[in-house]
Amino acid sequence: MNNRYIIEAESLTKHYKMGSEDISAVAGVSVQIEQGKFYAFVGPSGSGKSTLLNLLGALDTPSAGKLNIGGEQVFNSETNGKSSQRNLTSIRRKYFGFVFQNFYLLPTLTVKENISLPLLFARKKIDPEQIDKILKKLGLEGRGKHLPSQLSGGEMQRVAIGRALAVNPQIIIADEPTGNLDSKNAALVFEVFKKLSEEGITVLTATHDVQLAQNFSDKIVRLKDGKIVEGDAGIC
């Protein structure tokens, strides 16, 4: 693996069966993801954005192709080499933090407790100072003891980002993270992602908002019908 790239995918394909019909959600996508860059995957609904992110984030396994993450082979259909579910879980824990369109905050837990949840699940020690640093990074000082119901939508999504950061990830996967936010809060979330990439964290996000992608991301990957659109409209 070239040390410049933290993810390398070659001819990734994902097929689904719907009755007798074979749906190709991702159709032979090859992409190299540079460390510490902010990538925005854009395209219409059904273009394959979310499916591709799930494959790149080891949340799903391809039907065919090759995938390396951090130099580790995750999948290679040519050699019948693929990771077990246990290995996929290990890879996710080692490299990734995840952010979704829905915030998935537990309503009875405070902001600090929600951010700390992944550490509890991983049976890792919770460092209160580290949690406070995450709150400061996200502009949530003074919100640590608040419940989700006391926060705005933008603040809740930033808490969700904090939860992803708690595991000290090398890569953040964010699937439509601004889908439930107004334009002001959406821009704040993308600004956070930009700053995180400048600190060395690789950020991959799927979005319908091309303007946000153009304003904040380092690279835009345009998808249509499960494929990267070639030429000037492809990776830029």
mmCIF file of C-alpha atoms in Angstrom:
data_model
loop_
_atom_site.group_PDB
_atom_site.id
_atom_site.type_symbol
_atom_site.label_atom_id
_atom_site.label_comp_id
_atom_site.label_asym_id
_atom_site.label_seq_id
_atom_site.Cartn_x
_atom_site.Cartn_y
_atom_site.Cartn_z
ATOM 1 C CA MET A 1 0.000 0.000 0.000
ATOM 2 C CA ASN A 2 1.120 3.531 -0.755
ATOM 3 C CA ASN A 3 1.401 5.272 2.633
ATOM 4 C CA ARG A 4 -0.306 8.267 1.081
ATOM 5 C CA TYR A 5 -3.577 6.354 0.964
ATOM 6 C CA ILE A 6 -5.422 5.044 3.996
ATOM 7 C CA ILE A 7 -8.140 3.321 1.908
ATOM 8 C CA GLU A 8 -7.654 1.729 -1.502
ATOM 9 C CA ALA A 9 -10.585 0.225 -3.373
ATOM 10 C CA GLU A 10 -10.446 -1.461 -6.757
ATOM 11 C CA SER A 11 -13.499 -2.454 -8.809
ATOM 12 C CA LEU A 12 -15.762 -2.590 -5.742
ATOM 13 C CA THR A 13 -19.162 -4.031 -6.597
ATOM 14 C CA LYS A 14 -22.263 -4.598 -4.509
ATOM 15 C CA HIS A 15 -25.284 -6.498 -5.810
ATOM 16 C CA TYR A 16 -28.652 -6.946 -4.114
ATOM 17 C CA LYS A 17 -31.460 -9.307 -4.988
ATOM 18 C CA MET A 18 -34.964 -7.845 -5.147
ATOM 19 C CA GLY A 19 -37.166 -10.750 -6.095
ATOM 20 C CA SER A 20 -35.835 -11.984 -9.424
ATOM 21 C CA GLU A 21 -34.103 -8.681 -10.147
ATOM 22 C CA ASP A 22 -30.373 -8.154 -9.516
ATOM 23 C CA ILE A 23 -29.708 -4.581 -8.344
ATOM 24 C CA SER A 24 -26.187 -3.194 -8.750
ATOM 25 C CA ALA A 25 -25.883 -0.573 -6.001
ATOM 26 C CA VAL A 26 -22.137 -0.096 -6.541
ATOM 27 C CA ALA A 27 -20.749 -1.038 -9.938
ATOM 28 C CA GLY A 28 -16.977 -1.435 -10.178
ATOM 29 C CA VAL A 29 -15.854 1.614 -8.192
ATOM 30 C CA SER A 30 -12.117 2.236 -7.803
ATOM 31 C CA VAL A 31 -10.990 5.006 -5.469
ATOM 32 C CA GLN A 32 -7.935 5.903 -3.397
ATOM 33 C CA ILE A 33 -8.501 7.868 -0.196
ATOM 34 C CA GLU A 34 -5.662 10.086 0.996
ATOM 35 C CA GLN A 35 -4.894 10.403 4.673
ATOM 36 C CA GLY A 36 -6.093 13.604 6.308
ATOM 37 C CA LYS A 37 -8.367 14.714 3.466
ATOM 38 C CA PHE A 38 -12.068 15.590 3.492
ATOM 39 C CA TYR A 39 -14.001 13.728 0.777
ATOM 40 C CA ALA A 40 -17.604 14.493 -0.144
ATOM 41 C CA PHE A 41 -19.522 11.823 -2.075
ATOM 42 C CA VAL A 42 -22.340 13.498 -3.991
ATOM 43 C CA GLY A 43 -25.057 12.328 -6.324
ATOM 44 C CA PRO A 44 -28.831 11.854 -6.555
ATOM 45 C CA SER A 45 -30.782 9.410 -4.395
ATOM 46 C CA GLY A 46 -30.011 5.868 -5.495
ATOM 47 C CA SER A 47 -26.596 6.797 -6.890
ATOM 48 C CA GLY A 48 -24.816 4.464 -4.464
ATOM 49 C CA LYS A 49 -23.331 7.013 -2.038
ATOM 50 C CA SER A 50 -24.409 5.336 1.190
ATOM 51 C CA THR A 51 -23.687 1.822 -0.056
ATOM 52 C CA LEU A 52 -20.175 2.836 -1.083
ATOM 53 C CA LEU A 53 -19.528 4.470 2.299
ATOM 54 C CA ASN A 54 -20.716 1.299 4.025
ATOM 55 C CA LEU A 55 -18.249 -0.730 1.961
ATOM 56 C CA LEU A 56 -15.348 1.669 2.546
ATOM 57 C CA GLY A 57 -16.149 1.729 6.273
ATOM 58 C CA ALA A 58 -16.248 -2.085 6.591
ATOM 59 C CA LEU A 59 -19.913 -1.937 7.589
ATOM 60 C CA ASP A 60 -20.803 -4.142 4.618
ATOM 61 C CA THR A 61 -18.913 -6.602 2.418
ATOM 62 C CA PRO A 62 -18.609 -6.215 -1.361
ATOM 63 C CA SER A 63 -19.888 -8.731 -3.883
ATOM 64 C CA ALA A 64 -16.615 -8.359 -5.799
ATOM 65 C CA GLY A 65 -13.479 -6.246 -5.948
ATOM 66 C CA LYS A 66 -10.574 -5.407 -3.664
ATOM 67 C CA LEU A 67 -10.447 -3.306 -0.504
ATOM 68 C CA ASN A 68 -7.463 -2.404 1.676
ATOM 69 C CA ILE A 69 -7.747 -0.272 4.804
ATOM 70 C CA GLY A 70 -4.586 0.922 6.502
ATOM 71 C CA GLY A 71 -2.612 -1.603 4.466
ATOM 72 C CA GLU A 72 -4.786 -4.477 5.689
ATOM 73 C CA GLN A 73 -6.602 -6.566 3.094
ATOM 74 C CA VAL A 74 -10.299 -6.507 3.885
ATOM 75 C CA PHE A 75 -11.588 -8.076 0.686
ATOM 76 C CA ASN A 76 -10.144 -9.539 -2.519
ATOM 77 C CA SER A 77 -12.560 -11.486 -4.682
ATOM 78 C CA GLU A 78 -9.763 -12.625 -7.003
ATOM 79 C CA THR A 79 -8.184 -14.685 -4.230
ATOM 80 C CA ASN A 80 -11.398 -15.400 -2.309
ATOM 81 C CA GLY A 81 -9.838 -13.400 0.483
ATOM 82 C CA LYS A 82 -12.211 -11.588 2.817
ATOM 83 C CA SER A 83 -12.311 -10.757 6.473
ATOM 84 C CA SER A 84 -14.558 -12.551 8.929
ATOM 85 C CA GLN A 85 -17.205 -10.565 10.778
ATOM 86 C CA ARG A 86 -14.898 -10.591 13.808
ATOM 87 C CA ASN A 87 -12.074 -9.103 11.738
ATOM 88 C CA LEU A 88 -14.407 -6.512 10.241
ATOM 89 C CA THR A 89 -15.421 -5.478 13.754
ATOM 90 C CA SER A 90 -11.749 -5.217 14.698
ATOM 91 C CA ILE A 91 -11.012 -3.064 11.634
ATOM 92 C CA ARG A 92 -13.937 -0.753 12.396
ATOM 93 C CA ARG A 93 -12.790 -0.304 15.981
ATOM 94 C CA LYS A 94 -9.205 0.288 14.906
ATOM 95 C CA TYR A 95 -9.800 2.886 12.207
ATOM 96 C CA PHE A 96 -13.301 4.360 12.208
ATOM 97 C CA GLY A 97 -15.739 6.671 13.885
ATOM 98 C CA PHE A 98 -19.277 6.843 12.446
ATOM 99 C CA VAL A 99 -21.783 9.702 12.161
ATOM 100 C CA PHE A 100 -25.285 9.255 10.718
ATOM 101 C CA GLN A 101 -28.172 11.431 9.567
ATOM 102 C CA ASN A 102 -30.144 10.538 12.693
ATOM 103 C CA PHE A 103 -28.278 11.493 15.829
ATOM 104 C CA TYR A 104 -28.930 8.283 17.799
ATOM 105 C CA LEU A 105 -28.327 9.984 21.135
ATOM 106 C CA LEU A 106 -29.734 8.294 24.215
ATOM 107 C CA PRO A 107 -32.293 10.750 25.625
ATOM 108 C CA THR A 108 -31.673 9.879 29.276
ATOM 109 C CA LEU A 109 -27.899 10.414 29.084
ATOM 110 C CA THR A 110 -26.086 13.738 29.256
ATOM 111 C CA VAL A 111 -23.906 15.054 26.451
ATOM 112 C CA LYS A 112 -20.761 13.805 28.191
ATOM 113 C CA GLU A 113 -22.304 10.401 28.783
ATOM 114 C CA ASN A 114 -23.405 10.092 25.155
ATOM 115 C CA ILE A 115 -19.917 10.975 23.933
ATOM 116 C CA SER A 116 -18.399 8.409 26.315
ATOM 117 C CA LEU A 117 -20.640 5.527 25.198
ATOM 118 C CA PRO A 118 -18.235 3.982 22.638
ATOM 119 C CA LEU A 119 -15.554 3.802 25.317
ATOM 120 C CA LEU A 120 -17.915 1.930 27.620
ATOM 121 C CA PHE A 121 -18.784 -0.538 24.866
ATOM 122 C CA ALA A 122 -15.084 -1.040 24.108
ATOM 123 C CA ARG A 123 -14.350 -1.410 27.834
ATOM 124 C CA LYS A 124 -11.870 1.442 27.684
ATOM 125 C CA LYS A 125 -11.133 3.906 30.434
ATOM 126 C CA ILE A 126 -12.988 7.204 30.178
ATOM 127 C CA ASP A 127 -10.726 10.235 30.506
ATOM 128 C CA PRO A 128 -12.850 13.233 31.630
ATOM 129 C CA GLU A 129 -10.180 15.662 30.397
ATOM 130 C CA GLN A 130 -10.302 14.104 26.933
ATOM 131 C CA ILE A 131 -14.095 14.406 26.863
ATOM 132 C CA ASP A 132 -13.772 18.068 27.832
ATOM 133 C CA LYS A 133 -11.277 18.603 24.981
ATOM 134 C CA ILE A 134 -13.774 17.089 22.548
ATOM 135 C CA LEU A 135 -16.515 19.396 23.841
ATOM 136 C CA LYS A 136 -14.257 22.406 23.365
ATOM 137 C CA LYS A 137 -13.245 21.290 19.870
ATOM 138 C CA LEU A 138 -16.927 21.092 18.906
ATOM 139 C CA GLY A 139 -17.962 24.370 20.521
ATOM 140 C CA LEU A 140 -20.034 22.575 23.158
ATOM 141 C CA GLU A 141 -18.415 23.930 26.310
ATOM 142 C CA GLY A 142 -21.062 24.332 28.972
ATOM 143 C CA ARG A 143 -23.290 21.694 27.360
ATOM 144 C CA GLY A 144 -21.691 18.632 28.949
ATOM 145 C CA LYS A 145 -24.413 18.111 31.548
ATOM 146 C CA HIS A 146 -27.311 18.882 29.198
ATOM 147 C CA LEU A 147 -29.691 16.207 27.926
ATOM 148 C CA PRO A 148 -30.312 15.867 24.169
ATOM 149 C CA SER A 149 -33.776 17.411 24.589
ATOM 150 C CA GLN A 150 -32.089 20.626 25.749
ATOM 151 C CA LEU A 151 -30.001 20.942 22.570
ATOM 152 C CA SER A 152 -30.611 22.241 19.066
ATOM 153 C CA GLY A 153 -30.403 19.888 16.098
ATOM 154 C CA GLY A 154 -26.971 21.222 15.183
ATOM 155 C CA GLU A 155 -25.710 20.725 18.714
ATOM 156 C CA MET A 156 -27.042 17.162 18.775
ATOM 157 C CA GLN A 157 -25.199 16.351 15.562
ATOM 158 C CA ARG A 158 -22.004 17.812 16.992
ATOM 159 C CA VAL A 159 -22.478 15.549 20.023
ATOM 160 C CA ALA A 160 -22.768 12.641 17.585
ATOM 161 C CA ILE A 161 -19.476 13.743 16.031
ATOM 162 C CA GLY A 162 -17.982 13.891 19.516
ATOM 163 C CA ARG A 163 -19.106 10.324 20.109
ATOM 164 C CA ALA A 164 -17.252 9.314 16.939
ATOM 165 C CA LEU A 165 -14.156 11.212 18.095
ATOM 166 C CA ALA A 166 -14.134 9.523 21.515
ATOM 167 C CA VAL A 167 -12.516 6.410 20.034
ATOM 168 C CA ASN A 168 -9.691 8.492 18.501
ATOM 169 C CA PRO A 169 -10.430 7.388 14.921
ATOM 170 C CA GLN A 170 -8.172 7.756 11.904
ATOM 171 C CA ILE A 171 -11.226 7.953 9.632
ATOM 172 C CA ILE A 172 -14.711 9.395 10.130
ATOM 173 C CA ILE A 173 -17.558 8.061 7.988
ATOM 174 C CA ALA A 174 -20.524 10.448 7.914
ATOM 175 C CA ASP A 175 -23.629 9.385 5.964
ATOM 176 C CA GLU A 176 -25.883 12.381 5.190
ATOM 177 C CA PRO A 177 -24.924 14.053 8.501
ATOM 178 C CA THR A 178 -26.715 17.304 7.640
ATOM 179 C CA GLY A 179 -29.909 15.796 6.245
ATOM 180 C CA ASN A 180 -31.943 16.865 9.286
ATOM 181 C CA LEU A 181 -30.343 20.294 9.743
ATOM 182 C CA ASP A 182 -31.009 23.801 8.482
ATOM 183 C CA SER A 183 -28.416 25.469 6.271
ATOM 184 C CA LYS A 184 -26.682 27.331 9.112
ATOM 185 C CA ASN A 185 -26.182 24.247 11.258
ATOM 186 C CA ALA A 186 -25.260 22.149 8.228
ATOM 187 C CA ALA A 187 -22.434 24.563 7.457
ATOM 188 C CA LEU A 188 -21.250 24.388 11.082
ATOM 189 C CA VAL A 189 -21.077 20.589 10.869
ATOM 190 C CA PHE A 190 -19.085 20.707 7.618
ATOM 191 C CA GLU A 191 -16.797 23.315 9.162
ATOM 192 C CA VAL A 192 -16.097 20.862 11.996
ATOM 193 C CA PHE A 193 -15.270 18.137 9.483
ATOM 194 C CA LYS A 194 -12.921 20.497 7.639
ATOM 195 C CA LYS A 195 -11.056 21.314 10.851
ATOM 196 C CA LEU A 196 -10.795 17.630 11.757
ATOM 197 C CA SER A 197 -9.283 16.837 8.358
ATOM 198 C CA GLU A 198 -6.776 19.643 8.870
ATOM 199 C CA GLU A 199 -5.785 17.884 12.102
ATOM 200 C CA GLY A 200 -5.070 14.684 10.155
ATOM 201 C CA ILE A 201 -8.353 12.775 10.405
ATOM 202 C CA THR A 202 -9.664 11.454 7.096
ATOM 203 C CA VAL A 203 -13.341 12.385 6.615
ATOM 204 C CA LEU A 204 -15.707 10.694 4.160
ATOM 205 C CA THR A 205 -19.223 12.056 3.936
ATOM 206 C CA ALA A 206 -22.204 11.423 1.669
ATOM 207 C CA THR A 207 -24.304 14.495 0.971
ATOM 208 C CA HIS A 208 -26.972 15.843 -1.361
ATOM 209 C CA ASP A 209 -25.688 19.370 -0.759
ATOM 210 C CA VAL A 210 -23.214 20.053 -3.563
ATOM 211 C CA GLN A 211 -22.692 23.627 -2.369
ATOM 212 C CA LEU A 212 -21.523 22.460 1.059
ATOM 213 C CA ALA A 213 -19.230 19.936 -0.604
ATOM 214 C CA GLN A 214 -17.704 22.623 -2.801
ATOM 215 C CA ASN A 215 -17.265 25.047 0.096
ATOM 216 C CA PHE A 216 -15.616 22.706 2.583
ATOM 217 C CA SER A 217 -14.346 19.406 1.159
ATOM 218 C CA ASP A 218 -10.909 18.767 -0.332
ATOM 219 C CA LYS A 219 -12.195 16.332 -2.932
ATOM 220 C CA ILE A 220 -15.626 15.691 -4.421
ATOM 221 C CA VAL A 221 -16.562 12.234 -5.711
ATOM 222 C CA ARG A 222 -19.620 12.308 -7.969
ATOM 223 C CA LEU A 223 -21.669 9.128 -8.296
ATOM 224 C CA LYS A 224 -24.431 8.096 -10.668
ATOM 225 C CA ASP A 225 -26.009 4.659 -11.009
ATOM 226 C CA GLY A 226 -23.431 3.120 -8.703
ATOM 227 C CA LYS A 227 -20.428 4.434 -10.639
ATOM 228 C CA ILE A 228 -18.039 7.344 -10.295
ATOM 229 C CA VAL A 229 -18.833 9.850 -13.006
ATOM 230 C CA GLU A 230 -15.756 10.238 -15.174
ATOM 231 C CA GLY A 231 -14.062 13.392 -16.419
ATOM 232 C CA ASP A 232 -14.507 16.857 -14.978
ATOM 233 C CA ALA A 233 -17.611 15.754 -13.060
ATOM 234 C CA GLY A 234 -15.841 12.836 -11.364
ATOM 235 C CA ILE A 235 -13.209 13.187 -8.649
ATOM 236 C CA CYS A 236 -12.151 16.798 -8.331
#
